[in-house]
Amino acid sequence: MDQHILEKRAISSKKYTYLQYSVASALSKSSFFCITTIQDAIELYPDPWYEMHSHRFYSIFWFHSGEGTHIVDFDEYNIEKDSIFFLSPKHLHTFRHLKDINGIAIIFTEDLLLHLDTELLNCIKAKLFYPIHGVSHCTLQENAKRKIERYAKLLLTSSLRHPKILIKEFSYFLMPCHQHGLRINLLV
């Protein structure tokens, strides 16, 4: 990830002003996918981690270790070992009191999801990104963690791979999130 990936602009309403992040216009003309360590993301983009903001893209935050608070749509949730959060575009969120954080951050655009198998796409969108109420997050169980970890490592090294291979690896990363015994908690 580099500093030219995201663009930001201020959004103002009657009650609030917040930042909104988008994939840079030059990059948003095609499917976009980026995976990085949370530490690198904080170093490159420190503001979004500590200011209320929204995205115009999907995000997954997997915290391997550490602690803190994730505020989503003004509700607070604890970050603990193996917490994973799934955010669809436009959710307001920020982080507080991050300590010893280690993990990965994934961002991608809607059109990347459209390359997934239709059945998988519908399951993922309904369960992970657009649940009936709120935002979903879970604590990974050990068997799901092992499966997801394997594909996360592949994704971290696959930025230069052919897009079809990237899509396949990303779908393998997402499958255990809705198939293999995860405890999905709705953040309402």
Short mmCIF file of N, CA and C in Angstrom, two decimals:
data_model
loop_
_atom_site.label_atom_id
_atom_site.label_comp_id
_atom_site.label_asym_id
_atom_site.label_seq_id
_atom_site.Cartn_x
_atom_site.Cartn_y
_atom_site.Cartn_z
N MET A 1 0.86 -1.18 0.00
CA MET A 1 0.00 0.00 0.00
C MET A 1 0.90 1.23 0.00
N ASP A 2 0.54 2.23 -0.81
CA ASP A 2 1.29 3.48 -0.76
C ASP A 2 0.34 4.65 -0.57
N GLN A 3 0.90 5.83 -0.38
CA GLN A 3 0.09 6.99 -0.01
C GLN A 3 -0.78 7.52 -1.15
N HIS A 4 -0.65 6.99 -2.35
CA HIS A 4 -1.44 7.50 -3.47
C HIS A 4 -2.65 6.64 -3.76
N ILE A 5 -2.97 5.69 -2.89
CA ILE A 5 -4.09 4.80 -3.11
C ILE A 5 -5.41 5.46 -2.73
N LEU A 6 -5.41 6.21 -1.63
CA LEU A 6 -6.67 6.78 -1.13
C LEU A 6 -6.73 8.29 -1.31
N GLU A 7 -7.95 8.77 -1.56
CA GLU A 7 -8.23 10.21 -1.59
C GLU A 7 -9.22 10.48 -0.47
N LYS A 8 -9.16 11.67 0.11
CA LYS A 8 -10.11 11.99 1.17
C LYS A 8 -10.79 13.32 0.88
N ARG A 9 -12.01 13.43 1.42
CA ARG A 9 -12.74 14.70 1.34
C ARG A 9 -13.62 14.82 2.58
N ALA A 10 -13.89 16.04 2.95
CA ALA A 10 -14.73 16.30 4.13
C ALA A 10 -16.20 16.24 3.72
N ILE A 11 -17.00 15.57 4.53
CA ILE A 11 -18.45 15.48 4.33
C ILE A 11 -19.09 16.20 5.51
N SER A 12 -20.01 17.10 5.22
CA SER A 12 -20.68 17.85 6.29
C SER A 12 -22.18 17.63 6.21
N SER A 13 -22.77 17.42 7.36
CA SER A 13 -24.22 17.36 7.48
C SER A 13 -24.62 18.39 8.51
N LYS A 14 -25.87 18.45 8.85
CA LYS A 14 -26.33 19.44 9.83
C LYS A 14 -25.68 19.21 11.20
N LYS A 15 -25.43 17.94 11.54
CA LYS A 15 -24.90 17.62 12.86
C LYS A 15 -23.41 17.32 12.89
N TYR A 16 -22.87 16.72 11.81
CA TYR A 16 -21.51 16.20 11.86
C TYR A 16 -20.70 16.60 10.63
N THR A 17 -19.40 16.62 10.83
CA THR A 17 -18.45 16.70 9.72
C THR A 17 -17.49 15.54 9.92
N TYR A 18 -17.24 14.80 8.87
CA TYR A 18 -16.33 13.66 8.95
C TYR A 18 -15.61 13.52 7.62
N LEU A 19 -14.58 12.70 7.61
CA LEU A 19 -13.82 12.45 6.39
C LEU A 19 -14.37 11.22 5.68
N GLN A 20 -14.33 11.26 4.35
CA GLN A 20 -14.72 10.10 3.56
C GLN A 20 -13.54 9.74 2.65
N TYR A 21 -13.14 8.48 2.69
CA TYR A 21 -12.02 7.99 1.90
C TYR A 21 -12.53 7.20 0.71
N SER A 22 -11.90 7.44 -0.45
CA SER A 22 -12.21 6.74 -1.70
C SER A 22 -10.92 6.21 -2.28
N VAL A 23 -11.06 5.19 -3.12
CA VAL A 23 -9.91 4.73 -3.88
C VAL A 23 -9.58 5.83 -4.88
N ALA A 24 -8.31 6.13 -5.05
CA ALA A 24 -7.89 7.21 -5.95
C ALA A 24 -8.52 7.02 -7.33
N SER A 25 -8.96 8.15 -7.94
CA SER A 25 -9.67 8.07 -9.22
C SER A 25 -8.91 7.30 -10.28
N ALA A 26 -7.61 7.43 -10.33
CA ALA A 26 -6.83 6.72 -11.34
C ALA A 26 -6.90 5.20 -11.15
N LEU A 27 -7.11 4.76 -9.90
CA LEU A 27 -7.16 3.32 -9.61
C LEU A 27 -8.58 2.76 -9.64
N SER A 28 -9.58 3.62 -9.51
CA SER A 28 -10.95 3.14 -9.34
C SER A 28 -11.64 2.79 -10.65
N LYS A 29 -10.96 2.88 -11.75
CA LYS A 29 -11.57 2.57 -13.04
C LYS A 29 -11.64 1.06 -13.29
N SER A 30 -11.02 0.27 -12.43
CA SER A 30 -11.07 -1.18 -12.56
C SER A 30 -11.22 -1.78 -11.17
N SER A 31 -11.37 -3.10 -11.11
CA SER A 31 -11.47 -3.76 -9.81
C SER A 31 -10.25 -3.41 -8.98
N PHE A 32 -10.47 -3.09 -7.73
CA PHE A 32 -9.36 -2.69 -6.87
C PHE A 32 -9.34 -3.58 -5.64
N PHE A 33 -8.14 -4.01 -5.25
CA PHE A 33 -7.93 -4.83 -4.08
C PHE A 33 -6.59 -4.47 -3.47
N CYS A 34 -6.56 -4.30 -2.15
CA CYS A 34 -5.31 -4.02 -1.46
C CYS A 34 -5.35 -4.71 -0.10
N ILE A 35 -4.28 -5.40 0.22
CA ILE A 35 -4.14 -6.01 1.54
C ILE A 35 -2.80 -5.57 2.10
N THR A 36 -2.79 -5.21 3.36
CA THR A 36 -1.57 -4.77 4.00
C THR A 36 -1.65 -5.09 5.49
N THR A 37 -0.54 -4.96 6.18
CA THR A 37 -0.59 -5.13 7.62
C THR A 37 -1.24 -3.89 8.23
N ILE A 38 -1.86 -4.06 9.36
CA ILE A 38 -2.48 -2.93 10.03
C ILE A 38 -1.41 -1.92 10.43
N GLN A 39 -0.23 -2.39 10.81
CA GLN A 39 0.85 -1.49 11.20
C GLN A 39 1.25 -0.59 10.02
N ASP A 40 1.37 -1.16 8.82
CA ASP A 40 1.72 -0.36 7.64
C ASP A 40 0.62 0.63 7.30
N ALA A 41 -0.64 0.20 7.43
CA ALA A 41 -1.77 1.09 7.15
C ALA A 41 -1.78 2.28 8.11
N ILE A 42 -1.52 2.04 9.38
CA ILE A 42 -1.48 3.13 10.37
C ILE A 42 -0.34 4.09 10.05
N GLU A 43 0.80 3.54 9.66
CA GLU A 43 1.96 4.39 9.35
C GLU A 43 1.71 5.27 8.12
N LEU A 44 1.10 4.70 7.08
CA LEU A 44 0.85 5.46 5.85
C LEU A 44 -0.32 6.43 5.98
N TYR A 45 -1.36 6.00 6.69
CA TYR A 45 -2.58 6.79 6.84
C TYR A 45 -2.96 6.89 8.32
N PRO A 46 -2.26 7.68 9.10
CA PRO A 46 -2.56 7.72 10.54
C PRO A 46 -3.92 8.36 10.87
N ASP A 47 -4.36 9.35 10.10
CA ASP A 47 -5.60 10.06 10.44
C ASP A 47 -6.84 9.17 10.53
N PRO A 48 -7.09 8.31 9.52
CA PRO A 48 -8.33 7.53 9.60
C PRO A 48 -8.42 6.61 10.81
N TRP A 49 -7.30 6.26 11.37
CA TRP A 49 -7.33 5.34 12.51
C TRP A 49 -7.80 6.04 13.77
N TYR A 50 -7.76 7.36 13.80
CA TYR A 50 -8.10 8.07 15.03
C TYR A 50 -9.15 9.15 14.82
N GLU A 51 -9.72 9.26 13.62
CA GLU A 51 -10.79 10.22 13.36
C GLU A 51 -11.98 9.48 12.78
N MET A 52 -13.18 9.92 13.14
CA MET A 52 -14.38 9.31 12.59
C MET A 52 -14.37 9.54 11.07
N HIS A 53 -14.61 8.48 10.31
CA HIS A 53 -14.57 8.58 8.86
C HIS A 53 -15.42 7.47 8.23
N SER A 54 -15.63 7.57 6.94
CA SER A 54 -16.30 6.50 6.20
C SER A 54 -15.47 6.17 4.97
N HIS A 55 -15.84 5.08 4.30
CA HIS A 55 -15.16 4.65 3.09
C HIS A 55 -16.18 4.54 1.97
N ARG A 56 -15.70 4.63 0.76
CA ARG A 56 -16.54 4.34 -0.40
C ARG A 56 -16.11 3.00 -1.00
N PHE A 57 -15.62 2.12 -0.14
CA PHE A 57 -15.17 0.79 -0.53
C PHE A 57 -15.41 -0.14 0.65
N TYR A 58 -15.26 -1.42 0.42
CA TYR A 58 -15.40 -2.43 1.48
C TYR A 58 -14.09 -2.55 2.24
N SER A 59 -14.20 -2.93 3.52
CA SER A 59 -13.02 -3.11 4.37
C SER A 59 -13.18 -4.33 5.25
N ILE A 60 -12.06 -4.99 5.47
CA ILE A 60 -11.99 -6.09 6.45
C ILE A 60 -10.79 -5.78 7.33
N PHE A 61 -11.01 -5.80 8.64
CA PHE A 61 -9.93 -5.60 9.60
C PHE A 61 -9.84 -6.85 10.47
N TRP A 62 -8.72 -7.55 10.38
CA TRP A 62 -8.50 -8.75 11.18
C TRP A 62 -7.38 -8.44 12.16
N PHE A 63 -7.71 -8.43 13.44
CA PHE A 63 -6.75 -8.14 14.50
C PHE A 63 -6.23 -9.46 15.06
N HIS A 64 -4.99 -9.80 14.72
CA HIS A 64 -4.38 -11.04 15.21
C HIS A 64 -4.10 -10.95 16.72
N SER A 65 -3.74 -9.75 17.16
CA SER A 65 -3.43 -9.55 18.58
C SER A 65 -3.62 -8.08 18.91
N GLY A 66 -3.53 -7.79 20.18
CA GLY A 66 -3.67 -6.42 20.65
C GLY A 66 -5.06 -6.16 21.22
N GLU A 67 -5.26 -4.90 21.55
CA GLU A 67 -6.55 -4.52 22.13
C GLU A 67 -6.85 -3.07 21.77
N GLY A 68 -8.09 -2.71 21.98
CA GLY A 68 -8.54 -1.36 21.70
C GLY A 68 -10.04 -1.34 21.52
N THR A 69 -10.52 -0.27 20.94
CA THR A 69 -11.95 -0.09 20.71
C THR A 69 -12.18 0.28 19.26
N HIS A 70 -13.16 -0.37 18.65
CA HIS A 70 -13.58 -0.03 17.30
C HIS A 70 -14.96 0.61 17.43
N ILE A 71 -15.07 1.84 17.01
CA ILE A 71 -16.35 2.55 17.07
C ILE A 71 -16.95 2.51 15.67
N VAL A 72 -18.13 1.91 15.56
CA VAL A 72 -18.83 1.77 14.28
C VAL A 72 -20.20 2.40 14.43
N ASP A 73 -20.47 3.40 13.60
CA ASP A 73 -21.75 4.12 13.65
C ASP A 73 -22.09 4.56 15.08
N PHE A 74 -21.07 5.04 15.78
CA PHE A 74 -21.15 5.62 17.12
C PHE A 74 -21.37 4.59 18.24
N ASP A 75 -21.30 3.31 17.94
CA ASP A 75 -21.35 2.26 18.96
C ASP A 75 -19.94 1.70 19.14
N GLU A 76 -19.57 1.36 20.39
CA GLU A 76 -18.21 0.91 20.69
C GLU A 76 -18.14 -0.61 20.85
N TYR A 77 -17.07 -1.19 20.28
CA TYR A 77 -16.85 -2.63 20.34
C TYR A 77 -15.40 -2.91 20.67
N ASN A 78 -15.19 -3.89 21.54
CA ASN A 78 -13.84 -4.26 21.95
C ASN A 78 -13.11 -4.99 20.83
N ILE A 79 -11.85 -4.66 20.70
CA ILE A 79 -10.96 -5.40 19.81
C ILE A 79 -10.19 -6.36 20.69
N GLU A 80 -10.20 -7.63 20.31
CA GLU A 80 -9.47 -8.65 21.06
C GLU A 80 -8.77 -9.56 20.07
N LYS A 81 -8.03 -10.52 20.57
CA LYS A 81 -7.30 -11.45 19.72
C LYS A 81 -8.25 -12.12 18.73
N ASP A 82 -7.87 -12.06 17.45
CA ASP A 82 -8.60 -12.68 16.35
C ASP A 82 -9.99 -12.11 16.10
N SER A 83 -10.18 -10.84 16.46
CA SER A 83 -11.40 -10.13 16.05
C SER A 83 -11.29 -9.81 14.57
N ILE A 84 -12.39 -9.96 13.87
CA ILE A 84 -12.42 -9.59 12.46
C ILE A 84 -13.70 -8.80 12.21
N PHE A 85 -13.55 -7.65 11.55
CA PHE A 85 -14.67 -6.75 11.28
C PHE A 85 -14.87 -6.64 9.78
N PHE A 86 -16.13 -6.63 9.35
CA PHE A 86 -16.50 -6.51 7.94
C PHE A 86 -17.31 -5.23 7.77
N LEU A 87 -16.77 -4.28 7.02
CA LEU A 87 -17.47 -3.00 6.85
C LEU A 87 -17.83 -2.78 5.38
N SER A 88 -19.09 -2.48 5.15
CA SER A 88 -19.51 -2.10 3.81
C SER A 88 -19.30 -0.59 3.67
N PRO A 89 -19.39 -0.09 2.45
CA PRO A 89 -19.20 1.35 2.26
C PRO A 89 -20.18 2.18 3.10
N LYS A 90 -19.73 3.34 3.49
CA LYS A 90 -20.52 4.38 4.15
C LYS A 90 -20.69 4.23 5.66
N HIS A 91 -20.25 3.12 6.26
CA HIS A 91 -20.31 3.05 7.72
C HIS A 91 -19.31 4.05 8.29
N LEU A 92 -19.73 4.80 9.29
CA LEU A 92 -18.81 5.69 10.00
C LEU A 92 -18.07 4.86 11.03
N HIS A 93 -16.76 5.03 11.11
CA HIS A 93 -16.03 4.27 12.13
C HIS A 93 -14.69 4.94 12.43
N THR A 94 -14.13 4.53 13.55
CA THR A 94 -12.80 4.95 13.97
C THR A 94 -12.30 3.96 15.02
N PHE A 95 -11.09 4.16 15.47
CA PHE A 95 -10.50 3.29 16.49
C PHE A 95 -10.01 4.15 17.64
N ARG A 96 -10.01 3.57 18.85
CA ARG A 96 -9.51 4.26 20.03
C ARG A 96 -8.68 3.29 20.87
N HIS A 97 -7.71 3.87 21.58
CA HIS A 97 -6.93 3.13 22.57
C HIS A 97 -6.29 1.86 21.99
N LEU A 98 -5.77 1.94 20.78
CA LEU A 98 -5.11 0.78 20.19
C LEU A 98 -3.79 0.51 20.92
N LYS A 99 -3.59 -0.76 21.29
CA LYS A 99 -2.39 -1.13 22.02
C LYS A 99 -1.89 -2.47 21.49
N ASP A 100 -0.62 -2.50 21.09
CA ASP A 100 0.02 -3.73 20.63
C ASP A 100 -0.76 -4.42 19.50
N ILE A 101 -1.29 -3.62 18.59
CA ILE A 101 -2.12 -4.13 17.50
C ILE A 101 -1.25 -4.80 16.44
N ASN A 102 -1.71 -5.95 15.99
CA ASN A 102 -1.07 -6.69 14.90
C ASN A 102 -2.19 -7.32 14.09
N GLY A 103 -2.10 -7.25 12.77
CA GLY A 103 -3.14 -7.86 11.95
C GLY A 103 -3.07 -7.40 10.51
N ILE A 104 -4.18 -7.59 9.79
CA ILE A 104 -4.22 -7.18 8.39
C ILE A 104 -5.46 -6.32 8.12
N ALA A 105 -5.31 -5.47 7.12
CA ALA A 105 -6.42 -4.64 6.63
C ALA A 105 -6.56 -4.93 5.14
N ILE A 106 -7.80 -5.13 4.70
CA ILE A 106 -8.09 -5.39 3.30
C ILE A 106 -9.11 -4.36 2.84
N ILE A 107 -8.86 -3.75 1.69
CA ILE A 107 -9.86 -2.86 1.10
C ILE A 107 -10.07 -3.29 -0.35
N PHE A 108 -11.31 -3.15 -0.81
CA PHE A 108 -11.62 -3.54 -2.18
C PHE A 108 -12.92 -2.86 -2.61
N THR A 109 -13.09 -2.78 -3.92
CA THR A 109 -14.26 -2.11 -4.48
C THR A 109 -15.36 -3.12 -4.80
N GLU A 110 -16.55 -2.59 -4.99
CA GLU A 110 -17.73 -3.40 -5.31
C GLU A 110 -17.50 -4.26 -6.55
N ASP A 111 -16.87 -3.69 -7.56
CA ASP A 111 -16.72 -4.46 -8.79
C ASP A 111 -15.82 -5.68 -8.62
N LEU A 112 -14.95 -5.69 -7.63
CA LEU A 112 -14.17 -6.89 -7.36
C LEU A 112 -15.09 -8.01 -6.87
N LEU A 113 -16.05 -7.67 -6.01
CA LEU A 113 -17.00 -8.68 -5.52
C LEU A 113 -17.81 -9.29 -6.66
N LEU A 114 -18.09 -8.51 -7.68
CA LEU A 114 -18.92 -8.99 -8.79
C LEU A 114 -18.25 -10.10 -9.59
N HIS A 115 -16.95 -10.30 -9.38
CA HIS A 115 -16.23 -11.38 -10.05
C HIS A 115 -16.35 -12.71 -9.30
N LEU A 116 -16.92 -12.68 -8.10
CA LEU A 116 -17.08 -13.91 -7.33
C LEU A 116 -18.24 -14.73 -7.88
N ASP A 117 -18.23 -16.00 -7.59
CA ASP A 117 -19.35 -16.88 -7.91
C ASP A 117 -20.62 -16.27 -7.32
N THR A 118 -21.72 -16.30 -8.06
CA THR A 118 -22.97 -15.63 -7.65
C THR A 118 -23.47 -16.12 -6.30
N GLU A 119 -23.45 -17.42 -6.07
CA GLU A 119 -23.94 -17.96 -4.79
C GLU A 119 -23.06 -17.47 -3.64
N LEU A 120 -21.74 -17.53 -3.82
CA LEU A 120 -20.82 -17.04 -2.79
C LEU A 120 -21.02 -15.55 -2.57
N LEU A 121 -21.15 -14.80 -3.64
CA LEU A 121 -21.36 -13.35 -3.54
C LEU A 121 -22.59 -13.04 -2.70
N ASN A 122 -23.70 -13.71 -2.98
CA ASN A 122 -24.93 -13.45 -2.22
C ASN A 122 -24.77 -13.78 -0.75
N CYS A 123 -24.12 -14.90 -0.45
CA CYS A 123 -23.89 -15.27 0.96
C CYS A 123 -23.00 -14.26 1.66
N ILE A 124 -21.92 -13.88 1.01
CA ILE A 124 -20.97 -12.96 1.62
C ILE A 124 -21.60 -11.60 1.86
N LYS A 125 -22.28 -11.09 0.86
CA LYS A 125 -22.89 -9.77 1.03
C LYS A 125 -23.95 -9.79 2.13
N ALA A 126 -24.81 -10.80 2.13
CA ALA A 126 -25.90 -10.86 3.12
C ALA A 126 -25.37 -11.09 4.53
N LYS A 127 -24.42 -11.98 4.68
CA LYS A 127 -23.98 -12.35 6.03
C LYS A 127 -22.88 -11.44 6.56
N LEU A 128 -21.93 -11.07 5.70
CA LEU A 128 -20.76 -10.35 6.19
C LEU A 128 -20.85 -8.84 6.03
N PHE A 129 -21.38 -8.37 4.92
CA PHE A 129 -21.31 -6.94 4.66
C PHE A 129 -22.66 -6.21 4.76
N TYR A 130 -23.76 -6.92 4.58
CA TYR A 130 -25.07 -6.28 4.67
C TYR A 130 -26.02 -7.13 5.51
N PRO A 131 -25.67 -7.37 6.77
CA PRO A 131 -26.59 -8.14 7.61
C PRO A 131 -27.86 -7.32 7.84
N ILE A 132 -28.90 -7.97 8.29
CA ILE A 132 -30.18 -7.29 8.48
C ILE A 132 -30.04 -6.09 9.40
N HIS A 133 -29.28 -6.24 10.47
CA HIS A 133 -29.09 -5.14 11.42
C HIS A 133 -27.60 -4.89 11.63
N GLY A 134 -27.17 -3.67 11.43
CA GLY A 134 -25.83 -3.27 11.82
C GLY A 134 -24.70 -3.76 10.95
N VAL A 135 -23.58 -4.00 11.59
CA VAL A 135 -22.32 -4.41 10.96
C VAL A 135 -21.93 -5.74 11.58
N SER A 136 -21.32 -6.62 10.81
CA SER A 136 -20.94 -7.90 11.40
C SER A 136 -19.46 -7.92 11.81
N HIS A 137 -19.22 -8.66 12.85
CA HIS A 137 -17.86 -8.94 13.28
C HIS A 137 -17.88 -10.28 13.98
N CYS A 138 -16.74 -10.88 14.10
CA CYS A 138 -16.70 -12.17 14.77
C CYS A 138 -15.34 -12.36 15.41
N THR A 139 -15.27 -13.34 16.26
CA THR A 139 -14.00 -13.81 16.80
C THR A 139 -13.75 -15.14 16.13
N LEU A 140 -12.63 -15.25 15.45
CA LEU A 140 -12.34 -16.46 14.69
C LEU A 140 -12.11 -17.66 15.60
N GLN A 141 -12.77 -18.74 15.29
CA GLN A 141 -12.50 -20.00 15.96
C GLN A 141 -11.25 -20.59 15.33
N GLU A 142 -10.59 -21.47 16.06
CA GLU A 142 -9.27 -21.97 15.65
C GLU A 142 -9.27 -22.63 14.27
N ASN A 143 -10.27 -23.48 13.98
CA ASN A 143 -10.28 -24.16 12.68
C ASN A 143 -10.48 -23.17 11.53
N ALA A 144 -11.34 -22.19 11.70
CA ALA A 144 -11.55 -21.17 10.66
C ALA A 144 -10.31 -20.28 10.54
N LYS A 145 -9.70 -19.97 11.66
CA LYS A 145 -8.49 -19.13 11.65
C LYS A 145 -7.39 -19.77 10.81
N ARG A 146 -7.18 -21.08 10.99
CA ARG A 146 -6.14 -21.77 10.23
C ARG A 146 -6.42 -21.71 8.72
N LYS A 147 -7.68 -21.89 8.34
CA LYS A 147 -8.03 -21.84 6.92
C LYS A 147 -7.86 -20.44 6.35
N ILE A 148 -8.33 -19.46 7.07
CA ILE A 148 -8.25 -18.08 6.60
C ILE A 148 -6.80 -17.60 6.56
N GLU A 149 -6.02 -17.98 7.56
CA GLU A 149 -4.62 -17.57 7.65
C GLU A 149 -3.83 -17.99 6.41
N ARG A 150 -4.07 -19.20 5.96
CA ARG A 150 -3.38 -19.71 4.77
C ARG A 150 -3.64 -18.82 3.56
N TYR A 151 -4.89 -18.42 3.35
CA TYR A 151 -5.23 -17.58 2.19
C TYR A 151 -4.82 -16.13 2.40
N ALA A 152 -4.82 -15.68 3.63
CA ALA A 152 -4.34 -14.31 3.91
C ALA A 152 -2.87 -14.19 3.52
N LYS A 153 -2.07 -15.21 3.84
CA LYS A 153 -0.65 -15.19 3.47
C LYS A 153 -0.48 -15.17 1.96
N LEU A 154 -1.29 -15.95 1.25
CA LEU A 154 -1.25 -15.92 -0.21
C LEU A 154 -1.61 -14.53 -0.75
N LEU A 155 -2.66 -13.94 -0.18
CA LEU A 155 -3.10 -12.62 -0.64
C LEU A 155 -2.04 -11.56 -0.39
N LEU A 156 -1.34 -11.66 0.74
CA LEU A 156 -0.30 -10.68 1.05
C LEU A 156 0.84 -10.69 0.03
N THR A 157 1.02 -11.82 -0.66
CA THR A 157 2.09 -11.91 -1.65
C THR A 157 1.57 -11.92 -3.08
N SER A 158 0.27 -11.69 -3.28
CA SER A 158 -0.31 -11.89 -4.61
C SER A 158 -0.63 -10.61 -5.36
N SER A 159 -0.14 -9.48 -4.92
CA SER A 159 -0.53 -8.22 -5.55
C SER A 159 -0.17 -8.14 -7.03
N LEU A 160 0.84 -8.88 -7.45
CA LEU A 160 1.24 -8.82 -8.86
C LEU A 160 0.68 -10.00 -9.67
N ARG A 161 -0.15 -10.81 -9.05
CA ARG A 161 -0.70 -11.97 -9.75
C ARG A 161 -1.82 -11.57 -10.70
N HIS A 162 -2.16 -12.48 -11.57
CA HIS A 162 -3.25 -12.27 -12.50
C HIS A 162 -4.55 -12.05 -11.71
N PRO A 163 -5.41 -11.12 -12.15
CA PRO A 163 -6.65 -10.82 -11.41
C PRO A 163 -7.52 -12.05 -11.14
N LYS A 164 -7.59 -13.01 -12.06
CA LYS A 164 -8.42 -14.19 -11.83
C LYS A 164 -7.89 -15.03 -10.68
N ILE A 165 -6.57 -15.11 -10.55
CA ILE A 165 -5.97 -15.85 -9.43
C ILE A 165 -6.25 -15.10 -8.12
N LEU A 166 -6.11 -13.79 -8.15
CA LEU A 166 -6.40 -12.97 -6.96
C LEU A 166 -7.85 -13.17 -6.51
N ILE A 167 -8.79 -13.14 -7.44
CA ILE A 167 -10.21 -13.33 -7.11
C ILE A 167 -10.43 -14.69 -6.48
N LYS A 168 -9.82 -15.72 -7.05
CA LYS A 168 -9.98 -17.07 -6.51
C LYS A 168 -9.42 -17.14 -5.08
N GLU A 169 -8.23 -16.60 -4.85
CA GLU A 169 -7.64 -16.62 -3.51
C GLU A 169 -8.49 -15.81 -2.53
N PHE A 170 -9.03 -14.68 -2.99
CA PHE A 170 -9.88 -13.86 -2.12
C PHE A 170 -11.16 -14.62 -1.76
N SER A 171 -11.74 -15.32 -2.71
CA SER A 171 -12.95 -16.09 -2.41
C SER A 171 -12.64 -17.20 -1.41
N TYR A 172 -11.45 -17.83 -1.53
CA TYR A 172 -11.05 -18.85 -0.54
C TYR A 172 -10.86 -18.24 0.84
N PHE A 173 -10.40 -17.00 0.88
CA PHE A 173 -10.26 -16.29 2.16
C PHE A 173 -11.64 -16.05 2.78
N LEU A 174 -12.62 -15.65 1.96
CA LEU A 174 -13.95 -15.30 2.48
C LEU A 174 -14.81 -16.51 2.83
N MET A 175 -14.63 -17.62 2.14
CA MET A 175 -15.50 -18.78 2.35
C MET A 175 -15.58 -19.24 3.81
N PRO A 176 -14.46 -19.41 4.50
CA PRO A 176 -14.58 -19.86 5.89
C PRO A 176 -15.31 -18.85 6.78
N CYS A 177 -15.35 -17.60 6.36
CA CYS A 177 -16.03 -16.59 7.17
C CYS A 177 -17.54 -16.82 7.23
N HIS A 178 -18.09 -17.60 6.31
CA HIS A 178 -19.52 -17.86 6.41
C HIS A 178 -19.85 -19.35 6.42
N GLN A 179 -18.83 -20.23 6.34
CA GLN A 179 -19.11 -21.67 6.28
C GLN A 179 -18.59 -22.47 7.46
N HIS A 180 -17.53 -22.04 8.10
CA HIS A 180 -16.84 -22.94 9.02
C HIS A 180 -16.94 -22.53 10.48
N GLY A 181 -18.15 -22.39 10.96
CA GLY A 181 -18.34 -22.26 12.39
C GLY A 181 -17.92 -20.96 13.02
N LEU A 182 -17.94 -19.86 12.27
CA LEU A 182 -17.63 -18.58 12.90
C LEU A 182 -18.82 -18.12 13.72
N ARG A 183 -18.53 -17.48 14.81
CA ARG A 183 -19.57 -16.88 15.64
C ARG A 183 -19.74 -15.44 15.13
N ILE A 184 -20.72 -15.21 14.29
CA ILE A 184 -20.95 -13.87 13.76
C ILE A 184 -21.80 -13.11 14.78
N ASN A 185 -21.31 -11.96 15.19
CA ASN A 185 -22.04 -11.10 16.11
C ASN A 185 -22.46 -9.87 15.34
N LEU A 186 -23.72 -9.54 15.39
CA LEU A 186 -24.17 -8.31 14.75
C LEU A 186 -23.93 -7.17 15.69
N LEU A 187 -23.31 -6.13 15.18
CA LEU A 187 -23.05 -4.93 15.97
C LEU A 187 -24.23 -4.01 15.77
N VAL A 188 -25.15 -4.05 16.68
CA VAL A 188 -26.37 -3.26 16.53
C VAL A 188 -26.36 -2.10 17.50
#
